[in-house]
Structure formats: structure tokens, C-alpha cells
PDB file of C-alpha atoms in Angstrom:
ATOM      1  CA  MET A   1      15.741   1.316   5.660  1.00  0.00           C
ATOM      2  CA  ASP A   2      16.207  -2.390   5.020  1.00  0.00           C
ATOM      3  CA  PHE A   3      13.984  -4.510   2.789  1.00  0.00           C
ATOM      4  CA  SER A   4      12.048  -6.129   5.627  1.00  0.00           C
ATOM      5  CA  GLU A   5      11.065  -2.777   7.110  1.00  0.00           C
ATOM      6  CA  PHE A   6      10.027  -1.472   3.705  1.00  0.00           C
ATOM      7  CA  THR A   7       7.943  -4.589   3.070  1.00  0.00           C
ATOM      8  CA  PHE A   8       6.289  -4.310   6.471  1.00  0.00           C
ATOM      9  CA  LYS A   9       5.321  -0.695   5.831  1.00  0.00           C
ATOM     10  CA  LEU A  10       3.922  -1.591   2.422  1.00  0.00           C
ATOM     11  CA  MET A  11       1.814  -4.326   4.013  1.00  0.00           C
ATOM     12  CA  LEU A  12       0.478  -1.812   6.515  1.00  0.00           C
ATOM     13  CA  LEU A  13      -0.291   0.709   3.790  1.00  0.00           C
ATOM     14  CA  PHE A  14      -2.119  -1.861   1.692  1.00  0.00           C
ATOM     15  CA  LEU A  15      -3.852  -3.573   4.611  1.00  0.00           C
ATOM     16  CA  PRO A  16      -7.173  -2.031   3.449  1.00  0.00           C
ATOM     17  CA  GLY A  17      -6.706  -3.652   0.035  1.00  0.00           C
ATOM     18  CA  ILE A  18      -5.850  -7.017   1.590  1.00  0.00           C
ATOM     19  CA  ILE A  19      -8.962  -6.849   3.792  1.00  0.00           C
ATOM     20  CA  CYS A  20     -11.107  -5.916   0.815  1.00  0.00           C
ATOM     21  CA  SER A  21      -9.727  -8.759  -1.321  1.00  0.00           C
ATOM     22  CA  TYR A  22     -10.245 -11.271   1.476  1.00  0.00           C
ATOM     23  CA  ILE A  23     -13.890 -10.274   1.977  1.00  0.00           C
ATOM     24  CA  VAL A  24     -14.652 -10.386  -1.748  1.00  0.00           C
ATOM     25  CA  ASP A  25     -12.938 -13.772  -2.153  1.00  0.00           C
ATOM     26  CA  ALA A  26     -14.659 -15.234   0.909  1.00  0.00           C
ATOM     27  CA  PHE A  27     -18.207 -14.204   0.051  1.00  0.00           C
ATOM     28  CA  THR A  28     -18.349 -14.613  -3.733  1.00  0.00           C
ATOM     29  CA  ASN A  29     -18.232 -17.614  -6.041  1.00  0.00           C
ATOM     30  CA  HIS A  30     -15.383 -17.335  -8.522  1.00  0.00           C
ATOM     31  CA  LYS A  31     -12.677 -19.303 -10.243  1.00  0.00           C
ATOM     32  CA  GLU A  32      -9.624 -20.066  -8.143  1.00  0.00           C
ATOM     33  CA  ARG A  33      -7.269 -17.100  -8.090  1.00  0.00           C
ATOM     34  CA  THR A  34      -3.489 -17.183  -8.045  1.00  0.00           C
ATOM     35  CA  GLN A  35      -1.392 -15.342  -5.482  1.00  0.00           C
ATOM     36  CA  PHE A  36      -0.462 -12.831  -8.178  1.00  0.00           C
ATOM     37  CA  GLN A  37      -4.137 -12.100  -8.890  1.00  0.00           C
ATOM     38  CA  PHE A  38      -4.793 -11.658  -5.178  1.00  0.00           C
ATOM     39  CA  PHE A  39      -1.842  -9.249  -4.978  1.00  0.00           C
ATOM     40  CA  VAL A  40      -3.092  -7.195  -7.937  1.00  0.00           C
ATOM     41  CA  ASN A  41      -6.635  -7.125  -6.538  1.00  0.00           C
ATOM     42  CA  SER A  42      -5.322  -6.027  -3.142  1.00  0.00           C
ATOM     43  CA  TYR A  43      -3.340  -3.240  -4.783  1.00  0.00           C
ATOM     44  CA  VAL A  44      -6.333  -1.963  -6.775  1.00  0.00           C
ATOM     45  CA  TYR A  45      -8.757  -2.266  -3.858  1.00  0.00           C
ATOM     46  CA  GLY A  46      -6.236  -0.515  -1.626  1.00  0.00           C
ATOM     47  CA  LEU A  47      -6.021   2.461  -3.971  1.00  0.00           C
ATOM     48  CA  LEU A  48      -9.819   2.574  -4.174  1.00  0.00           C
ATOM     49  CA  ALA A  49     -10.093   2.479  -0.373  1.00  0.00           C
ATOM     50  CA  TYR A  50      -7.744   5.440   0.025  1.00  0.00           C
ATOM     51  CA  ALA A  51      -9.552   7.257  -2.799  1.00  0.00           C
ATOM     52  CA  LEU A  52     -12.891   6.780  -1.035  1.00  0.00           C
ATOM     53  CA  TYR A  53     -11.346   7.937   2.236  1.00  0.00           C
ATOM     54  CA  TRP A  54      -9.886  11.017   0.499  1.00  0.00           C
ATOM     55  CA  LEU A  55     -13.271  11.789  -1.077  1.00  0.00           C
ATOM     56  CA  ALA A  56     -14.971  11.541   2.321  1.00  0.00           C
ATOM     57  CA  ILE A  57     -12.547  13.886   4.099  1.00  0.00           C
ATOM     58  CA  GLU A  58     -12.603  16.266   1.117  1.00  0.00           C
ATOM     59  CA  VAL A  59     -16.398  16.528   1.383  1.00  0.00           C
ATOM     60  CA  VAL A  60     -16.129  17.102   5.137  1.00  0.00           C
ATOM     61  CA  SER A  61     -13.437  19.733   4.570  1.00  0.00           C
ATOM     62  CA  ILE A  62     -15.443  21.620   1.934  1.00  0.00           C
ATOM     63  CA  PHE A  63     -18.908  21.523   3.446  1.00  0.00           C
ATOM     64  CA  PHE A  64     -18.120  21.463   7.163  1.00  0.00           C
ATOM     65  CA  CYS A  65     -14.734  23.231   7.179  1.00  0.00           C
ATOM     66  CA  ILE A  66     -13.184  20.427   9.230  1.00  0.00           C
ATOM     67  CA  GLY A  67      -9.625  19.378   8.366  1.00  0.00           C
ATOM     68  CA  ASP A  68      -7.672  20.204   5.236  1.00  0.00           C
ATOM     69  CA  GLY A  69      -8.655  17.192   3.112  1.00  0.00           C
ATOM     70  CA  ALA A  70      -5.040  15.996   2.865  1.00  0.00           C
ATOM     71  CA  VAL A  71      -4.117  12.311   2.661  1.00  0.00           C
ATOM     72  CA  SER A  72      -0.595  11.260   3.632  1.00  0.00           C
ATOM     73  CA  PHE A  73      -0.755   7.910   1.795  1.00  0.00           C
ATOM     74  CA  LEU A  74       0.992   9.183  -1.347  1.00  0.00           C
ATOM     75  CA  LEU A  75       3.585  11.107   0.647  1.00  0.00           C
ATOM     76  CA  TYR A  76       5.182   7.850   1.758  1.00  0.00           C
ATOM     77  CA  PHE A  77       6.031   6.925  -1.844  1.00  0.00           C
ATOM     78  CA  GLN A  78       7.717  10.296  -2.297  1.00  0.00           C
ATOM     79  CA  ASP A  79       9.588  10.153   0.998  1.00  0.00           C
ATOM     80  CA  LYS A  80      10.385   6.698   2.350  1.00  0.00           C
ATOM     81  CA  GLU A  81      11.236   8.210   5.733  1.00  0.00           C
ATOM     82  CA  ALA A  82       7.764   9.723   6.139  1.00  0.00           C
ATOM     83  CA  ASN A  83       5.762   8.428   9.083  1.00  0.00           C
ATOM     84  CA  ILE A  84       2.790   6.189   8.410  1.00  0.00           C
ATOM     85  CA  SER A  85      -0.559   7.498   9.631  1.00  0.00           C
ATOM     86  CA  PHE A  86      -2.220   4.631  11.484  1.00  0.00           C
ATOM     87  CA  ILE A  87      -5.479   6.549  11.875  1.00  0.00           C
ATOM     88  CA  GLU A  88      -5.535   7.015   8.105  1.00  0.00           C
ATOM     89  CA  ILE A  89      -5.014   3.293   7.595  1.00  0.00           C
ATOM     90  CA  PHE A  90      -7.841   2.598  10.057  1.00  0.00           C
ATOM     91  CA  TYR A  91     -10.300   4.794   8.174  1.00  0.00           C
ATOM     92  CA  ALA A  92      -9.100   3.353   4.866  1.00  0.00           C
ATOM     93  CA  CYS A  93      -9.892  -0.109   6.267  1.00  0.00           C
ATOM     94  CA  ILE A  94     -13.441   1.066   6.967  1.00  0.00           C
ATOM     95  CA  SER A  95     -13.598   2.319   3.378  1.00  0.00           C
ATOM     96  CA  ALA A  96     -12.323  -1.083   2.236  1.00  0.00           C
ATOM     97  CA  VAL A  97     -15.147  -2.875   4.052  1.00  0.00           C
ATOM     98  CA  ILE A  98     -17.672  -0.586   2.336  1.00  0.00           C
ATOM     99  CA  ILE A  99     -16.092  -1.252  -1.058  1.00  0.00           C
ATOM    100  CA  ALA A 100     -15.913  -5.009  -0.406  1.00  0.00           C
ATOM    101  CA  SER A 101     -19.587  -5.101   0.590  1.00  0.00           C
ATOM    102  CA  SER A 102     -20.552  -3.191  -2.561  1.00  0.00           C
ATOM    103  CA  VAL A 103     -18.443  -5.414  -4.826  1.00  0.00           C
ATOM    104  CA  THR A 104     -19.791  -8.570  -3.165  1.00  0.00           C
ATOM    105  CA  TYR A 105     -23.399  -7.399  -3.571  1.00  0.00           C
ATOM    106  CA  MET A 106     -22.792  -6.484  -7.215  1.00  0.00           C
ATOM    107  CA  HIS A 107     -21.086  -9.821  -7.876  1.00  0.00           C
ATOM    108  CA  THR A 108     -23.734 -11.862  -6.055  1.00  0.00           C
ATOM    109  CA  HIS A 109     -26.612 -10.267  -7.955  1.00  0.00           C
ATOM    110  CA  LYS A 110     -24.596 -10.053 -11.203  1.00  0.00           C
ATOM    111  CA  LEU A 111     -25.469  -6.360 -11.612  1.00  0.00           C
ATOM    112  CA  HIS A 112     -22.548  -5.708 -13.969  1.00  0.00           C
ATOM    113  CA  PHE A 113     -23.522  -8.623 -16.207  1.00  0.00           C
ATOM    114  CA  ARG A 114     -27.157  -7.512 -16.211  1.00  0.00           C
ATOM    115  CA  PHE A 115     -26.128  -4.009 -17.208  1.00  0.00           C
ATOM    116  CA  PHE A 116     -23.949  -5.156 -20.105  1.00  0.00           C
ATOM    117  CA  ARG A 117     -26.594  -7.674 -21.206  1.00  0.00           C
ATOM    118  CA  TRP A 118     -29.113  -4.824 -21.187  1.00  0.00           C
ATOM    119  CA  LEU A 119     -26.761  -2.834 -23.416  1.00  0.00           C
ATOM    120  CA  GLY A 120     -26.422  -5.851 -25.699  1.00  0.00           C
ATOM    121  CA  ILE A 121     -22.647  -5.997 -25.217  1.00  0.00           C
ATOM    122  CA  THR A 122     -22.524  -9.548 -23.847  1.00  0.00           C
ATOM    123  CA  LYS A 123     -24.679 -12.640 -23.505  1.00  0.00           C
ATOM    124  CA  LYS A 124     -22.799 -14.058 -20.532  1.00  0.00           C
ATOM    125  CA  PHE A 125     -24.833 -14.674 -17.387  1.00  0.00           C
ATOM    126  CA  GLY A 126     -21.997 -14.352 -14.880  1.00  0.00           C
ATOM    127  CA  GLU A 127     -22.164 -17.734 -13.129  1.00  0.00           C
ATOM    128  CA  LEU A 128     -19.320 -20.243 -13.159  1.00  0.00           C
ATOM    129  CA  ASP A 129     -21.472 -22.670 -15.162  1.00  0.00           C
ATOM    130  CA  VAL A 130     -25.087 -23.421 -16.100  1.00  0.00           C
ATOM    131  CA  TRP A 131     -25.546 -25.289 -12.797  1.00  0.00           C
ATOM    132  CA  GLY A 132     -24.995 -22.062 -10.882  1.00  0.00           C
ATOM    133  CA  TYR A 133     -27.232 -20.158 -13.298  1.00  0.00           C
ATOM    134  CA  LEU A 134     -30.073 -22.643 -12.805  1.00  0.00           C
ATOM    135  CA  MET A 135     -29.776 -22.950  -9.044  1.00  0.00           C
ATOM    136  CA  ASN A 136     -29.424 -19.197  -8.462  1.00  0.00           C
ATOM    137  CA  SER A 137     -32.372 -18.291 -10.664  1.00  0.00           C
ATOM    138  CA  ASP A 138     -35.191 -16.533  -8.818  1.00  0.00           C
ATOM    139  CA  ASP A 139     -37.668 -18.475 -10.959  1.00  0.00           C
ATOM    140  CA  VAL A 140     -36.468 -21.883  -9.781  1.00  0.00           C
ATOM    141  CA  ASN A 141     -37.695 -23.266  -6.460  1.00  0.00           C
ATOM    142  CA  TRP A 142     -39.007 -26.765  -7.096  1.00  0.00           C
ATOM    143  CA  ILE A 143     -37.108 -29.260  -9.233  1.00  0.00           C
ATOM    144  CA  THR A 144     -37.317 -32.891 -10.274  1.00  0.00           C
ATOM    145  CA  VAL A 145     -34.058 -34.843 -10.324  1.00  0.00           C
ATOM    146  CA  ARG A 146     -34.055 -38.050 -12.368  1.00  0.00           C
ATOM    147  CA  ASP A 147     -31.344 -40.524 -11.394  1.00  0.00           C
ATOM    148  CA  LEU A 148     -31.143 -42.574 -14.594  1.00  0.00           C
ATOM    149  CA  GLU A 149     -28.621 -45.093 -13.277  1.00  0.00           C
ATOM    150  CA  ASN A 150     -30.663 -46.073 -10.195  1.00  0.00           C
ATOM    151  CA  ASP A 151     -34.099 -45.555 -11.787  1.00  0.00           C
ATOM    152  CA  LEU A 152     -35.151 -43.030  -9.131  1.00  0.00           C
ATOM    153  CA  MET A 153     -36.827 -39.650  -9.304  1.00  0.00           C
ATOM    154  CA  TYR A 154     -36.585 -36.999  -6.570  1.00  0.00           C
ATOM    155  CA  ASP A 155     -39.090 -34.171  -6.416  1.00  0.00           C
ATOM    156  CA  GLY A 156     -38.645 -31.294  -3.943  1.00  0.00           C
ATOM    157  CA  TRP A 157     -37.705 -27.668  -3.365  1.00  0.00           C
ATOM    158  CA  ILE A 158     -34.129 -26.431  -3.273  1.00  0.00           C
ATOM    159  CA  GLN A 159     -32.768 -25.818   0.223  1.00  0.00           C
ATOM    160  CA  ALA A 160     -29.054 -25.616  -0.629  1.00  0.00           C
ATOM    161  CA  PHE A 161     -26.689 -26.503  -3.452  1.00  0.00           C
ATOM    162  CA  SER A 162     -22.989 -26.696  -4.283  1.00  0.00           C
ATOM    163  CA  ASP A 163     -21.189 -23.756  -5.883  1.00  0.00           C
ATOM    164  CA  ASN A 164     -20.526 -25.544  -9.163  1.00  0.00           C
ATOM    165  CA  SER A 165     -21.519 -28.640 -11.097  1.00  0.00           C
ATOM    166  CA  LYS A 166     -18.289 -30.552 -10.405  1.00  0.00           C
ATOM    167  CA  GLU A 167     -19.702 -31.743  -7.085  1.00  0.00           C
ATOM    168  CA  ALA A 168     -23.368 -31.540  -8.216  1.00  0.00           C
ATOM    169  CA  GLU A 169     -24.657 -31.536  -4.648  1.00  0.00           C
ATOM    170  CA  VAL A 170     -28.144 -30.410  -3.737  1.00  0.00           C
ATOM    171  CA  LEU A 171     -30.284 -30.507  -0.599  1.00  0.00           C
ATOM    172  CA  LEU A 172     -34.008 -30.863  -1.318  1.00  0.00           C
ATOM    173  CA  GLY A 173     -36.913 -30.247   1.030  1.00  0.00           C
ATOM    174  CA  ASP A 174     -40.360 -31.919   1.196  1.00  0.00           C
ATOM    175  CA  VAL A 175     -39.034 -34.684  -1.031  1.00  0.00           C
ATOM    176  CA  ARG A 176     -41.068 -37.320  -2.802  1.00  0.00           C
ATOM    177  CA  VAL A 177     -39.101 -40.221  -4.242  1.00  0.00           C
ATOM    178  CA  TYR A 178     -40.549 -42.156  -7.182  1.00  0.00           C
ATOM    179  CA  ARG A 179     -39.540 -45.056  -9.378  1.00  0.00           C
ATOM    180  CA  ASN A 180     -38.430 -43.210 -12.491  1.00  0.00           C
ATOM    181  CA  SER A 181     -39.571 -45.855 -14.980  1.00  0.00           C
ATOM    182  CA  SER A 182     -43.059 -46.361 -13.555  1.00  0.00           C
ATOM    183  CA  GLY A 183     -43.808 -43.207 -11.557  1.00  0.00           C
ATOM    184  CA  GLU A 184     -44.530 -45.323  -8.445  1.00  0.00           C
ATOM    185  CA  LEU A 185     -44.239 -43.325  -5.201  1.00  0.00           C
ATOM    186  CA  LEU A 186     -41.656 -45.044  -2.998  1.00  0.00           C
ATOM    187  CA  TYR A 187     -41.466 -42.761   0.044  1.00  0.00           C
ATOM    188  CA  GLU A 188     -41.578 -39.184   1.311  1.00  0.00           C
ATOM    189  CA  VAL A 189     -39.041 -37.402   3.502  1.00  0.00           C
ATOM    190  CA  GLY A 190     -38.622 -33.896   4.914  1.00  0.00           C
ATOM    191  CA  SER A 191     -35.142 -33.312   3.460  1.00  0.00           C
ATOM    192  CA  GLN A 192     -32.747 -35.297   1.333  1.00  0.00           C
ATOM    193  CA  TYR A 193     -29.135 -34.666   0.344  1.00  0.00           C
ATOM    194  CA  LEU A 194     -28.081 -35.748  -3.133  1.00  0.00           C
ATOM    195  CA  SER A 195     -24.540 -36.016  -4.492  1.00  0.00           C
ATOM    196  CA  MET A 196     -24.839 -36.917  -8.132  1.00  0.00           C
ATOM    197  CA  ASP A 197     -22.853 -37.890 -11.201  1.00  0.00           C
ATOM    198  CA  ARG A 198     -23.699 -35.280 -13.826  1.00  0.00           C
ATOM    199  CA  SER A 199     -23.656 -37.856 -16.630  1.00  0.00           C
ATOM    200  CA  ASN A 200     -26.430 -39.919 -14.998  1.00  0.00           C
ATOM    201  CA  ILE A 201     -28.968 -37.274 -14.004  1.00  0.00           C
ATOM    202  CA  VAL A 202     -31.575 -35.058 -15.588  1.00  0.00           C
ATOM    203  CA  ILE A 203     -32.874 -32.002 -13.738  1.00  0.00           C
ATOM    204  CA  GLU A 204     -36.307 -30.661 -14.612  1.00  0.00           C
ATOM    205  CA  VAL A 205     -37.876 -27.414 -13.433  1.00  0.00           C
ATOM    206  CA  ARG A 206     -41.578 -27.645 -12.737  1.00  0.00           C
ATOM    207  CA  LYS A 207     -43.837 -24.847 -13.840  1.00  0.00           C
ATOM    208  CA  GLY A 208     -46.853 -23.972 -11.802  1.00  0.00           C
ATOM    209  CA  GLU A 209     -47.645 -22.765  -8.299  1.00  0.00           C
ATOM    210  CA  GLN A 210     -44.370 -23.989  -6.817  1.00  0.00           C
ATOM    211  CA  ASN A 211     -42.256 -21.713  -9.021  1.00  0.00           C
ATOM    212  CA  GLU A 212     -44.470 -18.639  -8.961  1.00  0.00           C
TER     213      GLU A 212
END
């Protein structure tokens, strides 16, 4: 077996892990990962996908007496000439989608950080920065953005926002724009997109009916 054939078979075997890594990377906010990190994640997710598949067929074998609960994935590493089971890879890919969905949900809602904060192990909140923490908070709906450089104040509810504070982009709805120094109402608009310099803005969260 030449190297290219071996590599191709490995890619097929770890296709579930690659799919899982792609889904998690696509639907979660995280720091940029290197190719090596993606490879390691794909390897780990791939093993988890086959483990979940093995657990499923083991349960079916024990309780419904269907099949023998055997997985041929590990046999390939013992015998390089062993045939690859494409049906096994297919079901492992389904397992990978389930794992990716679970990991994405846990990451999005920061369940692991909440658990360790509850235990008192960490004080981290899980977002990339405080911008993400503020904008993703369930208690924050309406905000006031003060543009100190242009002497403007924007008041509205958050429709969308950038993933991190480097861009500091936010889309506000039902916006009222005031002169910041005097409080004079300048105009009202249904939606307004803001791209701001972090050093020239102040963001305030209003308490009251809007954030209840």
C-alpha cells in the first residue's frame, strides 16, 4: 500500500471527525485555530463519533438481539489490508453530527463555563471578550451608545452585533439619535448600523421595562 492510498483511507476513516470539527468551527465563536488544532480536534471528534456509534449498536445488540455489536474501525489499524466499512463510516458521520450539535449548543450557551463557575473553579465567562459577554447577555436588550468624538447618542434595541470588539459593529432597532452634550433629539429611524472606534464610545445598558 503506498502512502497516498493510506492517507486516503485515513481521511475516509476520520471523515466523521472532519465533519464534526467543521460544524463546530462554523457555528461557534472562537479564537482562530491552526491547521494542527483542527487536525487534533478532528481526530478526537472522530474517535468520539465511532464510540457513540459503537455504544448505539451495542445497546441494540443487547436489548434487541440485532447484530453482534462489533465495530471494524479499530481492525483497520491492526490490519492495513482490512476493508473499510462504508456503512460504518456513514453511521459514524450521523453520530458526528449529533456530537457537533451537542458541542455547539454547549459552547453557545456556555454550559461548561456555567458549571465550573457554579463549582467555584473559575470566574471566566466564556466569551472572547467583554463585548461578547455584554451583547450575548439575556438581560441586555436596549442600549445607549455615546459617540464622544461626534457628540452623538444612539438609543435603541440590539438587532445584531459583531462577534468581537475589534470591529465593534452593532445594528440597533427603533433608534433615537440625540445630541450627546445637550440631550436634544435629532431624529428617529427604524434601524441603524453603527461601526465604531472602541476608544471613542461609551455603551450604557438601560434598566427598566426595556430590559425586563
